[in-house]
PDB file of C-alpha atoms and ligand atoms in Angstrom:
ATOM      1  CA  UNK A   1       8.886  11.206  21.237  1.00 81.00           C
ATOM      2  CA  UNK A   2       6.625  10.079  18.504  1.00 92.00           C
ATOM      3  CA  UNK A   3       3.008   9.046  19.436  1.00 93.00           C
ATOM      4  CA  UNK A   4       2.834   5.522  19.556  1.00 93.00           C
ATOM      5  CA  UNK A   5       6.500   4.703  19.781  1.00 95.00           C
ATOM      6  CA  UNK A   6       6.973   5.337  23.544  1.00 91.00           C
ATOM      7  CA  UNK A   7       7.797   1.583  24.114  1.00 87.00           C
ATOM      8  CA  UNK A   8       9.781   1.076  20.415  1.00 94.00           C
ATOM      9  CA  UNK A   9      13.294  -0.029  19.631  1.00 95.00           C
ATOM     10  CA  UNK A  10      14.666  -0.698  16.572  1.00 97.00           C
ATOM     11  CA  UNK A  11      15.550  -4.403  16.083  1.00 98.00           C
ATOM     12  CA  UNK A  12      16.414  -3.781  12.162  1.00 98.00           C
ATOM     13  CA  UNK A  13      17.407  -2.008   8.901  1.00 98.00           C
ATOM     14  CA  UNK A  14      16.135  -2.171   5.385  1.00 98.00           C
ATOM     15  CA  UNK A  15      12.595  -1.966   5.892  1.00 98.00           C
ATOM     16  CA  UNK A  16      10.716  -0.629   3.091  1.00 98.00           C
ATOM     17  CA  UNK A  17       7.009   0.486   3.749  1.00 98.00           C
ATOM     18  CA  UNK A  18       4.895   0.446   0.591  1.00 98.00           C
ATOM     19  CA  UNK A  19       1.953   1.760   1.840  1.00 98.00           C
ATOM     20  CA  UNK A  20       1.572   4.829   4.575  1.00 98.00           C
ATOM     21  CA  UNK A  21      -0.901   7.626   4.638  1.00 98.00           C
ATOM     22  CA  UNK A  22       1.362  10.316   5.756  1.00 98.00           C
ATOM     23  CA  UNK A  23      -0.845  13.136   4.519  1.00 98.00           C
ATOM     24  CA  UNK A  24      -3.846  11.750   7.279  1.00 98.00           C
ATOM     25  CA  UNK A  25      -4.297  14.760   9.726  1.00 97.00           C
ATOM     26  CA  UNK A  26      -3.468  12.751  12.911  1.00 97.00           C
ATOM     27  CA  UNK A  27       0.107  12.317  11.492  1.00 98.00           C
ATOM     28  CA  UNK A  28      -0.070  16.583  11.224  1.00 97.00           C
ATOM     29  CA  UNK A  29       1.043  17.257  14.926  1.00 96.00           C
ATOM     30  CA  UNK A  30       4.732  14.977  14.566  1.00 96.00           C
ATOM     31  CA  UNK A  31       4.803  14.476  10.374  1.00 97.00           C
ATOM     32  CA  UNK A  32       7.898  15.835  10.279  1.00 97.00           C
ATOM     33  CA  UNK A  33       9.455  14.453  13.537  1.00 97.00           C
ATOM     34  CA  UNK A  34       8.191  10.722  12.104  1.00 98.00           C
ATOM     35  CA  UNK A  35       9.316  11.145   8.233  1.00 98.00           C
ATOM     36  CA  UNK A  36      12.931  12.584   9.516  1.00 97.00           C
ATOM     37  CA  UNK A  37      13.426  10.255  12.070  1.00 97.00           C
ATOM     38  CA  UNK A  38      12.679   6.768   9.740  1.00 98.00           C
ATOM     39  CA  UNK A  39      16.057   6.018   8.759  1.00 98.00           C
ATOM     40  CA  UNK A  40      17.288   5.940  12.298  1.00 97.00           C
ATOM     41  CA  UNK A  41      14.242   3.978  13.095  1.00 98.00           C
ATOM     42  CA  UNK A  42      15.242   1.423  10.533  1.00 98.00           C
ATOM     43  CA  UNK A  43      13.013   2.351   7.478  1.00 98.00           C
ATOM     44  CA  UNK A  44      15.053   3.467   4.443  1.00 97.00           C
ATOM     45  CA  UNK A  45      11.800   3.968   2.282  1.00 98.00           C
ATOM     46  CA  UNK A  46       8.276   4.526   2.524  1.00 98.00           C
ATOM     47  CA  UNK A  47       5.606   5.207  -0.008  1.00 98.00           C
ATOM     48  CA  UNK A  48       3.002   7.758   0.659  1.00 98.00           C
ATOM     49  CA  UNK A  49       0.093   7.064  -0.692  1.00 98.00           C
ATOM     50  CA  UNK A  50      -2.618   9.078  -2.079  1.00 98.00           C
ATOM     51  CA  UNK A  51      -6.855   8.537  -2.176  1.00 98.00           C
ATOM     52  CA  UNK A  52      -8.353  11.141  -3.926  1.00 98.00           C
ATOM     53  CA  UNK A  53      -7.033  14.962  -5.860  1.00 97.00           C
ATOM     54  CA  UNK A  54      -5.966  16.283  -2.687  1.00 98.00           C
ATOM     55  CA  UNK A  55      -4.319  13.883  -0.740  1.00 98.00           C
ATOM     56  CA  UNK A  56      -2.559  12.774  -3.875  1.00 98.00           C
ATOM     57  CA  UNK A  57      -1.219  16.421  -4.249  1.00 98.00           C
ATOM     58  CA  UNK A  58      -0.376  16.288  -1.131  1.00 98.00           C
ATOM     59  CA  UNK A  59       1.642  12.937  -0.994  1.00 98.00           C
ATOM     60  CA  UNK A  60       3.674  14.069  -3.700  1.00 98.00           C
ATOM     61  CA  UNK A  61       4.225  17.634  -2.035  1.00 98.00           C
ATOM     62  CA  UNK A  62       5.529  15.666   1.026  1.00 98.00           C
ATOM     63  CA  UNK A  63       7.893  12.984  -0.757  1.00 98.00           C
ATOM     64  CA  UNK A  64       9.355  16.335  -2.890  1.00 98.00           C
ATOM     65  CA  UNK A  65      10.661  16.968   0.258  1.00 97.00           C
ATOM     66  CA  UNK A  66      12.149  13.600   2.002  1.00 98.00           C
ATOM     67  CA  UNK A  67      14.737  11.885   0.056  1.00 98.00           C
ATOM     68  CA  UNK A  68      13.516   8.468   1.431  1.00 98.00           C
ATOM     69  CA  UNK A  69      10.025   9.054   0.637  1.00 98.00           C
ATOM     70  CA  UNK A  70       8.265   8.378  -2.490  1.00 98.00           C
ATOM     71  CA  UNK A  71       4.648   8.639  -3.471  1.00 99.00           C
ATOM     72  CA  UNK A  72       1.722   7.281  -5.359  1.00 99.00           C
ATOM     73  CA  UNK A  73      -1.448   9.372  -6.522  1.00 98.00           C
ATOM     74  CA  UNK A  74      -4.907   7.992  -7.626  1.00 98.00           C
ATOM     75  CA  UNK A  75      -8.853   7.768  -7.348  1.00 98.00           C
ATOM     76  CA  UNK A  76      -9.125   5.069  -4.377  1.00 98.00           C
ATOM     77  CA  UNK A  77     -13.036   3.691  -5.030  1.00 97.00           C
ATOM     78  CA  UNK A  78     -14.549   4.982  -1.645  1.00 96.00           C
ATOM     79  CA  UNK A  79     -13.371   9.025  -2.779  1.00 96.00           C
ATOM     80  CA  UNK A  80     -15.154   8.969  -6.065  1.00 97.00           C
ATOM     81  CA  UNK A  81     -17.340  11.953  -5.156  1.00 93.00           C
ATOM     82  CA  UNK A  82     -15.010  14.816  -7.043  1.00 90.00           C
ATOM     83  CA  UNK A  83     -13.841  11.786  -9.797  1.00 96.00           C
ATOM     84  CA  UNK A  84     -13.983  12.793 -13.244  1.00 97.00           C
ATOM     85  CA  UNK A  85     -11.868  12.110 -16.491  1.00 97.00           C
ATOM     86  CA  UNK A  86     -10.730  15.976 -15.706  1.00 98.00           C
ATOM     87  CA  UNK A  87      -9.597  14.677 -12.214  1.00 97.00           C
ATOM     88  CA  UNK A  88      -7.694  12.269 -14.117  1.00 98.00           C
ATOM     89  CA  UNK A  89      -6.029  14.367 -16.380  1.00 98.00           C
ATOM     90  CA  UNK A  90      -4.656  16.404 -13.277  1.00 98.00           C
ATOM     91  CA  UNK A  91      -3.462  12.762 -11.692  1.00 98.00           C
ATOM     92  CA  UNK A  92      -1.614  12.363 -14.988  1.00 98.00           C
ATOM     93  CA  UNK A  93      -0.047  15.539 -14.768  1.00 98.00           C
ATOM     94  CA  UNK A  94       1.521  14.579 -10.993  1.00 98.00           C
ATOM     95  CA  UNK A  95       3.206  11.415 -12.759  1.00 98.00           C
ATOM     96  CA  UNK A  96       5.488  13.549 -14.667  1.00 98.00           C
ATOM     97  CA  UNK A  97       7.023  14.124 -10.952  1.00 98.00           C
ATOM     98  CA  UNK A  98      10.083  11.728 -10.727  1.00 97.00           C
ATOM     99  CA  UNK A  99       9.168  11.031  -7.210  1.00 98.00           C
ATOM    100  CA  UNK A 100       5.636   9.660  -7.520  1.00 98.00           C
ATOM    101  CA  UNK A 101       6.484   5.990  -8.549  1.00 98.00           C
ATOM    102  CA  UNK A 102       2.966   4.195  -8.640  1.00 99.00           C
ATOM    103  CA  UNK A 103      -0.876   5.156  -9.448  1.00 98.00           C
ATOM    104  CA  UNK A 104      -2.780   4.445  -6.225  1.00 97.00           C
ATOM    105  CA  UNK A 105      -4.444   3.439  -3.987  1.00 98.00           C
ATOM    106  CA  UNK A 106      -6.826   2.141  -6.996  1.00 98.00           C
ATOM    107  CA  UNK A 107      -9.487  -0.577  -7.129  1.00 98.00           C
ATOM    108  CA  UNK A 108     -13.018  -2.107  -5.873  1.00 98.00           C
ATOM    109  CA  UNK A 109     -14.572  -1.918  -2.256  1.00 97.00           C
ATOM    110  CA  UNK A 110     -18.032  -3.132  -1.699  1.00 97.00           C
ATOM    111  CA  UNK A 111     -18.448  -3.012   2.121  1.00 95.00           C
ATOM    112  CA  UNK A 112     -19.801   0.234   2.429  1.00 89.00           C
ATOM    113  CA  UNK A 113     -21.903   0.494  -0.212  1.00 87.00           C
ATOM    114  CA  UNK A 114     -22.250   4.261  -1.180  1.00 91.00           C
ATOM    115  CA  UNK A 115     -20.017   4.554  -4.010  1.00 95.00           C
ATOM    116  CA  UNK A 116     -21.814   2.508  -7.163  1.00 97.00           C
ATOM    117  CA  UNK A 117     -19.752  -0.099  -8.834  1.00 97.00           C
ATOM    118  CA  UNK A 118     -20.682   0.807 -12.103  1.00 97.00           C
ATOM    119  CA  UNK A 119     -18.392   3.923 -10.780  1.00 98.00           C
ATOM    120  CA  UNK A 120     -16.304   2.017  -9.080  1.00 98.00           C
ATOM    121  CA  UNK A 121     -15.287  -0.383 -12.143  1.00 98.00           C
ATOM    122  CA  UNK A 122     -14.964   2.667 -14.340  1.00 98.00           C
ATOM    123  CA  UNK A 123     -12.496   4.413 -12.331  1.00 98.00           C
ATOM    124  CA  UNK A 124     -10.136   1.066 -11.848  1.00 98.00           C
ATOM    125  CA  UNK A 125     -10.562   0.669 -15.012  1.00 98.00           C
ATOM    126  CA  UNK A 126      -9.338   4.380 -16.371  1.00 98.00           C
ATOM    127  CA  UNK A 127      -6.673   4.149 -13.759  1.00 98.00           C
ATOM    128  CA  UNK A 128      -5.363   0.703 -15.071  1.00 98.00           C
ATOM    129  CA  UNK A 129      -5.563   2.069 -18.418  1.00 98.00           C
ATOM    130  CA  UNK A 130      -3.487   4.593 -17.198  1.00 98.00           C
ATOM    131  CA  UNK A 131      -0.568   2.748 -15.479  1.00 98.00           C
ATOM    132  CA  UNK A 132      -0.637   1.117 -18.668  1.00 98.00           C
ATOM    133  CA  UNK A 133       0.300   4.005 -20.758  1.00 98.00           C
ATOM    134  CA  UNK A 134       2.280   5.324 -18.436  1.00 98.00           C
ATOM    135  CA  UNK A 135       4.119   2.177 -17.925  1.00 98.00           C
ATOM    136  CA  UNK A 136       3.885   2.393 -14.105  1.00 98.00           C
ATOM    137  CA  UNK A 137       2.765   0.099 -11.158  1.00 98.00           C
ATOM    138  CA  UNK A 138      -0.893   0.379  -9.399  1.00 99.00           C
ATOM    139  CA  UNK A 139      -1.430  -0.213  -5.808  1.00 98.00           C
ATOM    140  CA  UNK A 140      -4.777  -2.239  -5.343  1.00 98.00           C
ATOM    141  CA  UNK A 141      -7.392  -1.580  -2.697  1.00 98.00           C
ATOM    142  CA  UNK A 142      -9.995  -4.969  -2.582  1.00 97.00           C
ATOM    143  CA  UNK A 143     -12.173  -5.474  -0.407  1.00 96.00           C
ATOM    144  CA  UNK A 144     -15.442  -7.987  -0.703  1.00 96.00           C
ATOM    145  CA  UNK A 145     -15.310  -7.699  -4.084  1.00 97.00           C
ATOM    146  CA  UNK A 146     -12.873 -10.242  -5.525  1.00 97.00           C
ATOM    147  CA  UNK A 147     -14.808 -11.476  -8.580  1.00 97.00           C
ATOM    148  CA  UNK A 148     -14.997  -8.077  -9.929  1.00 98.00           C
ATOM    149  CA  UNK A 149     -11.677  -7.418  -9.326  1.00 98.00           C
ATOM    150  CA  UNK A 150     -10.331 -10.759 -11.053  1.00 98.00           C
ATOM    151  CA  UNK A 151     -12.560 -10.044 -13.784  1.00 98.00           C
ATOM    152  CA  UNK A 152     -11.081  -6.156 -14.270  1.00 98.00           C
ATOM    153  CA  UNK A 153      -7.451  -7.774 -13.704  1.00 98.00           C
ATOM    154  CA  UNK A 154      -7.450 -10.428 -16.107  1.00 98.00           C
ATOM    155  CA  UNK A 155      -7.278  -7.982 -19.088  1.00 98.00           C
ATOM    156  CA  UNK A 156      -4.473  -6.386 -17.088  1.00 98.00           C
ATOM    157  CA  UNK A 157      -1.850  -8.678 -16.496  1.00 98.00           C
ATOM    158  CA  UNK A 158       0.738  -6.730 -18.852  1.00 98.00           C
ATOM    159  CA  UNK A 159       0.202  -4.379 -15.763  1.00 98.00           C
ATOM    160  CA  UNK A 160       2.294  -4.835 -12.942  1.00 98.00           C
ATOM    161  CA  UNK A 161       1.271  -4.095  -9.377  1.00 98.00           C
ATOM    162  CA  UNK A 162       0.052  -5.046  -5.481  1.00 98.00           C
ATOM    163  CA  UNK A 163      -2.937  -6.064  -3.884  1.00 98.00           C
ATOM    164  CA  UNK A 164      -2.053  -3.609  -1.117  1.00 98.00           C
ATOM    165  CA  UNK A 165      -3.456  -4.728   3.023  1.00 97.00           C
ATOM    166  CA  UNK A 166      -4.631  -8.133   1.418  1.00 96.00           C
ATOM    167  CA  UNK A 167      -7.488  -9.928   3.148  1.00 91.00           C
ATOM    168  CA  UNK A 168      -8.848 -12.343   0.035  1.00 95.00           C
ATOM    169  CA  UNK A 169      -8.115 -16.242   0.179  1.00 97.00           C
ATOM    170  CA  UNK A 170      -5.093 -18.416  -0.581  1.00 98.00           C
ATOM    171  CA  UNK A 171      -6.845 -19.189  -3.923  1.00 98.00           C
ATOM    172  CA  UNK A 172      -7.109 -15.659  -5.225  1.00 98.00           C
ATOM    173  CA  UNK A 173      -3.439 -14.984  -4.143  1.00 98.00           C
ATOM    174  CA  UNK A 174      -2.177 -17.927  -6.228  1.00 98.00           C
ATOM    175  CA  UNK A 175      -4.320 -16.163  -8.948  1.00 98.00           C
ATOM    176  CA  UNK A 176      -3.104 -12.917  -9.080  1.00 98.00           C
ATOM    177  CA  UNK A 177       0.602 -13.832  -7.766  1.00 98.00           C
ATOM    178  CA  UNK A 178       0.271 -15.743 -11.333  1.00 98.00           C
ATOM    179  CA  UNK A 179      -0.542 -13.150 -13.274  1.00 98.00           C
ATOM    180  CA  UNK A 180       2.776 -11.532 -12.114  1.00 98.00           C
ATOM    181  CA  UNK A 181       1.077  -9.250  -9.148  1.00 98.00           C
ATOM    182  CA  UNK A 182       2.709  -8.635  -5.724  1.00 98.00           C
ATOM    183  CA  UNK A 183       0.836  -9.190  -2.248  1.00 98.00           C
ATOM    184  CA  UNK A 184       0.873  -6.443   0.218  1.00 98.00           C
ATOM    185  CA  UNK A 185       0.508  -7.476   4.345  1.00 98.00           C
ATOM    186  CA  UNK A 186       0.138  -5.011   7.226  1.00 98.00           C
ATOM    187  CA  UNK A 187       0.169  -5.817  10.780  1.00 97.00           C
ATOM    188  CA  UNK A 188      -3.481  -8.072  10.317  1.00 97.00           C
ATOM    189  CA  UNK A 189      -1.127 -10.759   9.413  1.00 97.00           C
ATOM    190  CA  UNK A 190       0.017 -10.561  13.134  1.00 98.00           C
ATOM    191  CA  UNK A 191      -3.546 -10.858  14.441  1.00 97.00           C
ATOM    192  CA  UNK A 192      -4.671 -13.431  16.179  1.00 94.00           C
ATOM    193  CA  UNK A 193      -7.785 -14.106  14.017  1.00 93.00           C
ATOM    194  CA  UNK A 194      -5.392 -14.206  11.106  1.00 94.00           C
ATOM    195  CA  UNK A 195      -6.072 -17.593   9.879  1.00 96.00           C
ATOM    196  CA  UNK A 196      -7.161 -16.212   6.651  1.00 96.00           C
ATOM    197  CA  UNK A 197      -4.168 -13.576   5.865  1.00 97.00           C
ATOM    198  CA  UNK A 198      -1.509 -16.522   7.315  1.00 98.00           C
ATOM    199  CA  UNK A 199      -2.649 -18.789   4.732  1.00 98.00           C
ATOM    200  CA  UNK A 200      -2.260 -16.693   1.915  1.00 98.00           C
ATOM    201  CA  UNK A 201       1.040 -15.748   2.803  1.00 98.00           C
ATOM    202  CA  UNK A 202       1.797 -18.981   2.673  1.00 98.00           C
ATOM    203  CA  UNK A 203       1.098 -19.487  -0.941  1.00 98.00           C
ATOM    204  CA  UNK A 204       2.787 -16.403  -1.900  1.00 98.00           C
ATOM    205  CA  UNK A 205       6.078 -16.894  -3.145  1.00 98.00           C
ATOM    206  CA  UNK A 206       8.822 -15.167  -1.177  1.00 98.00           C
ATOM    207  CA  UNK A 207       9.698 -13.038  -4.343  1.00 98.00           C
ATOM    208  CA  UNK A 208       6.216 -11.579  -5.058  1.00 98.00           C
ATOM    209  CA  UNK A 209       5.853 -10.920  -1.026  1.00 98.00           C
ATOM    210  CA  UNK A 210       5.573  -7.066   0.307  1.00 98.00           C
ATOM    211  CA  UNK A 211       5.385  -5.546   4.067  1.00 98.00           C
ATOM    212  CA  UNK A 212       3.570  -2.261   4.920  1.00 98.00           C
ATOM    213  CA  UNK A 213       1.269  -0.788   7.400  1.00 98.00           C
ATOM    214  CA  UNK A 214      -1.971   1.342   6.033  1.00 98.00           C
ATOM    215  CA  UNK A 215      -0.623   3.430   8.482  1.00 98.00           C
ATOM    216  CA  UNK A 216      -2.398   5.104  10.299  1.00 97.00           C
ATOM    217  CA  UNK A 217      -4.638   2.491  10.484  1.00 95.00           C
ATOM    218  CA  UNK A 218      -3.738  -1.458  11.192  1.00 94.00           C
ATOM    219  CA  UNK A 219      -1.335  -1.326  13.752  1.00 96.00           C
ATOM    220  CA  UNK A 220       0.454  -5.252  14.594  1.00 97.00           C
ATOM    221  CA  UNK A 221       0.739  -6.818  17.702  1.00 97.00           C
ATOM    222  CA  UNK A 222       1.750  -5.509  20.309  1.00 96.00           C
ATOM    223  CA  UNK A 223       0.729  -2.060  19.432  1.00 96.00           C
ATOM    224  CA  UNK A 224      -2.778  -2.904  17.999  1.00 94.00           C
ATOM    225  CA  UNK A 225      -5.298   0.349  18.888  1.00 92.00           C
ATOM    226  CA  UNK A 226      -2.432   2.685  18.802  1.00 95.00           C
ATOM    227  CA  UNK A 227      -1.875   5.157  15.915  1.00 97.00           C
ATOM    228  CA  UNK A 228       0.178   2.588  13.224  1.00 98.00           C
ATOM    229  CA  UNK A 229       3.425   4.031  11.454  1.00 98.00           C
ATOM    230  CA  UNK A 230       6.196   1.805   9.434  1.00 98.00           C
ATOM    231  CA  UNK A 231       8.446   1.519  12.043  1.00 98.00           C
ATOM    232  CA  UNK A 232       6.002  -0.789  13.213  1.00 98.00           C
ATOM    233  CA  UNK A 233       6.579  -3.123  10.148  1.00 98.00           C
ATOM    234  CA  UNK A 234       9.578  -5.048  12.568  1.00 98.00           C
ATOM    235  CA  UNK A 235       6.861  -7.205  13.954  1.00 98.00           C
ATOM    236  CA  UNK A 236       4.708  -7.744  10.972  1.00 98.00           C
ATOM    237  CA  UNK A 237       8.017  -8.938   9.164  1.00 98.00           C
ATOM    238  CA  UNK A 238       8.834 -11.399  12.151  1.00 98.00           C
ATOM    239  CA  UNK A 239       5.609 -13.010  11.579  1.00 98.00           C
ATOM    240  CA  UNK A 240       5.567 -12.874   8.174  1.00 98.00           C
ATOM    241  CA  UNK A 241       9.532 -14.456   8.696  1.00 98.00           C
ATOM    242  CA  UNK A 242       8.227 -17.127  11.157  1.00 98.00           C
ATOM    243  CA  UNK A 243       5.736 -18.244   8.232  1.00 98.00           C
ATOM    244  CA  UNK A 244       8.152 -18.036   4.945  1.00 98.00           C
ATOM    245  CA  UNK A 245      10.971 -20.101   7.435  1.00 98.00           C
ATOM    246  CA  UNK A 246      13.336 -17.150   7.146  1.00 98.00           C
ATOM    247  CA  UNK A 247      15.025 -15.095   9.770  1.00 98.00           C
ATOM    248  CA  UNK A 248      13.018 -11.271  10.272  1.00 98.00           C
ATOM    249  CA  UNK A 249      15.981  -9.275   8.867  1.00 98.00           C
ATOM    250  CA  UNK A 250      16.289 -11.926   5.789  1.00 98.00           C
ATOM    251  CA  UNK A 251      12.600 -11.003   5.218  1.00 98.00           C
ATOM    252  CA  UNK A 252      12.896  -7.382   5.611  1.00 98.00           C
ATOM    253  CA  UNK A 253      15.548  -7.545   2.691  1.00 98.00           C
ATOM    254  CA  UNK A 254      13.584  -9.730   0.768  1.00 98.00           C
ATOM    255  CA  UNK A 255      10.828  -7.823   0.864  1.00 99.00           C
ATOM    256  CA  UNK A 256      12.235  -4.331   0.379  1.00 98.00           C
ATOM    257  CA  UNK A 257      14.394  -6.160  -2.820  1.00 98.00           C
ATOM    258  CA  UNK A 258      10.656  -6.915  -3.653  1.00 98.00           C
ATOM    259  CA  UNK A 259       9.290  -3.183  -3.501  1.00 99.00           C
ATOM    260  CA  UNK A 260      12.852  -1.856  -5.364  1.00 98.00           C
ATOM    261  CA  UNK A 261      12.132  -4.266  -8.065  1.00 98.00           C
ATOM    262  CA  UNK A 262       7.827  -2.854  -8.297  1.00 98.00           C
ATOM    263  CA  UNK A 263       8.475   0.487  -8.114  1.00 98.00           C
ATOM    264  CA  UNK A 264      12.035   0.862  -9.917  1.00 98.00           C
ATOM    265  CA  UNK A 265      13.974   2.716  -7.376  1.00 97.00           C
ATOM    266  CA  UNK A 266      17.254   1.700  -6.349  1.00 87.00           C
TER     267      UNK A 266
HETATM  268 NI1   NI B 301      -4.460   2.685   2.180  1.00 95.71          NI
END
């Protein structure tokens, strides 16, 4: 039985999860239990994600070895400490893997304060630059610092990409939805204090629309506090369903149509 799941059963198929953190050590008791058992579970593909050297190494080492899984390496801005354009080079050097499909998780967070922006804009910056060349999609981490990042993004809108676990207003999602970039929910949107999350939904068109968890973080109602993995994703969809005026399973298909069409897998 995998932890968290005791009380889980599969309502649908065709769910694609953008954005899990398989590599986090609490998944390292059942990793291979969960990643084997998706399909059955109704996810056909996940991304694994990456933070920092390591992890991304480590995402990629893990979807080498699931066909369902892919995986996306990067510099996210609160794991600067080892960055360098050295560190770079070697997260250049893991896109030459056919499996890792995205650079990520990239991009600005202000809450906690210990990694300076001036390092934090560089590094978004190099990475964008980087997706760029490589013609490949970024997965954006924002957080309380949505000027910055709508500054840095407006020279990038040849660059394609998600604001991944979005939490900025309805105004900045018709912004950046403009510009051509997708908008990532996890189970927040099924929250009760959601008001913020529903609303941008709501402005997002269905086409530019993607579901995930941040798992293992950001687990939806009704297993909030428990540790989060994409099976989970069946009741962020139906809420994200009940707002687009779609049935769940017509939003699951939608969404992973959405995540085919970012990362180019079929
Ligand atoms: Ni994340």
């Amino acid at each position: 039985m995998i932890k968290g799941l005791e009380d889980f059963t599969p309502k649908y198929h065709g769910i694609f999860e953008t954005h899990a953190h398989f590599g986090d050590h609490v998944f390292d008791g059942d990793r291979e239990e969960l990643l084997s058992s998706l399909p059955k579970l109704g996810v056909d593909r996940a991304i694994c994600v990456g933070y920092d050297l390591p992890s991304s190494e480590k995402a990629a080492e893990i979807a080498g070895r699931f066909p369902h899984i892919y995986a996306a390496v990067g510099f996210h801005p609160e794991n600067l400490h080892e960055y360098s354009e050295e560190g770079v080079q070697k997260i250049a050097k893991l896109l030459d893997n056919e499996k890792v499909v995205a650079i990520g998780e990239i991009g600005l967070d202000y809450h906690w304060k210990e990694m300076p922006p001036e390092l934090q804009k560089k590094a978004f910056i190099r990475q964008l630059e980087l997706a760029r060349e490589r013609d490949l999609p970024v997965i954006i981490h924002a957080r309380e610092a949505t000027a910055d990042t709508l500054e840095i993004l407006q020279n990038f809108t040849d660059v394609r990409g998600v604001l991944h676990c979005f939490s900025g207003s309805a105004e900045t999602a018709k912004i950046v939805t403009g510009w051509g970039f997708y908008i990532g929910f996890t189970g927040v949107l099924t929250f009760k204090n959601a008001r913020q999350p529903v609303e941008a939904c709501t402005v997002v068109p269905a086409d530019k629309l993607l579901l995930e968890t941040d798992c293992p973080y950001m687990a939806p109602v009704p297993w909030r506090g428990k540790r989060s993995c994409p099976p989970m994703i069946q009741s962020t969809a139906e809420r994200m369903a009940e707002i687009k005026g779609v049935s769940p399973q017509e939003m699951i298909d939608i969404a992973a149509e959405n995540a085919r069409r970012l990362f180019g897998i079929k």
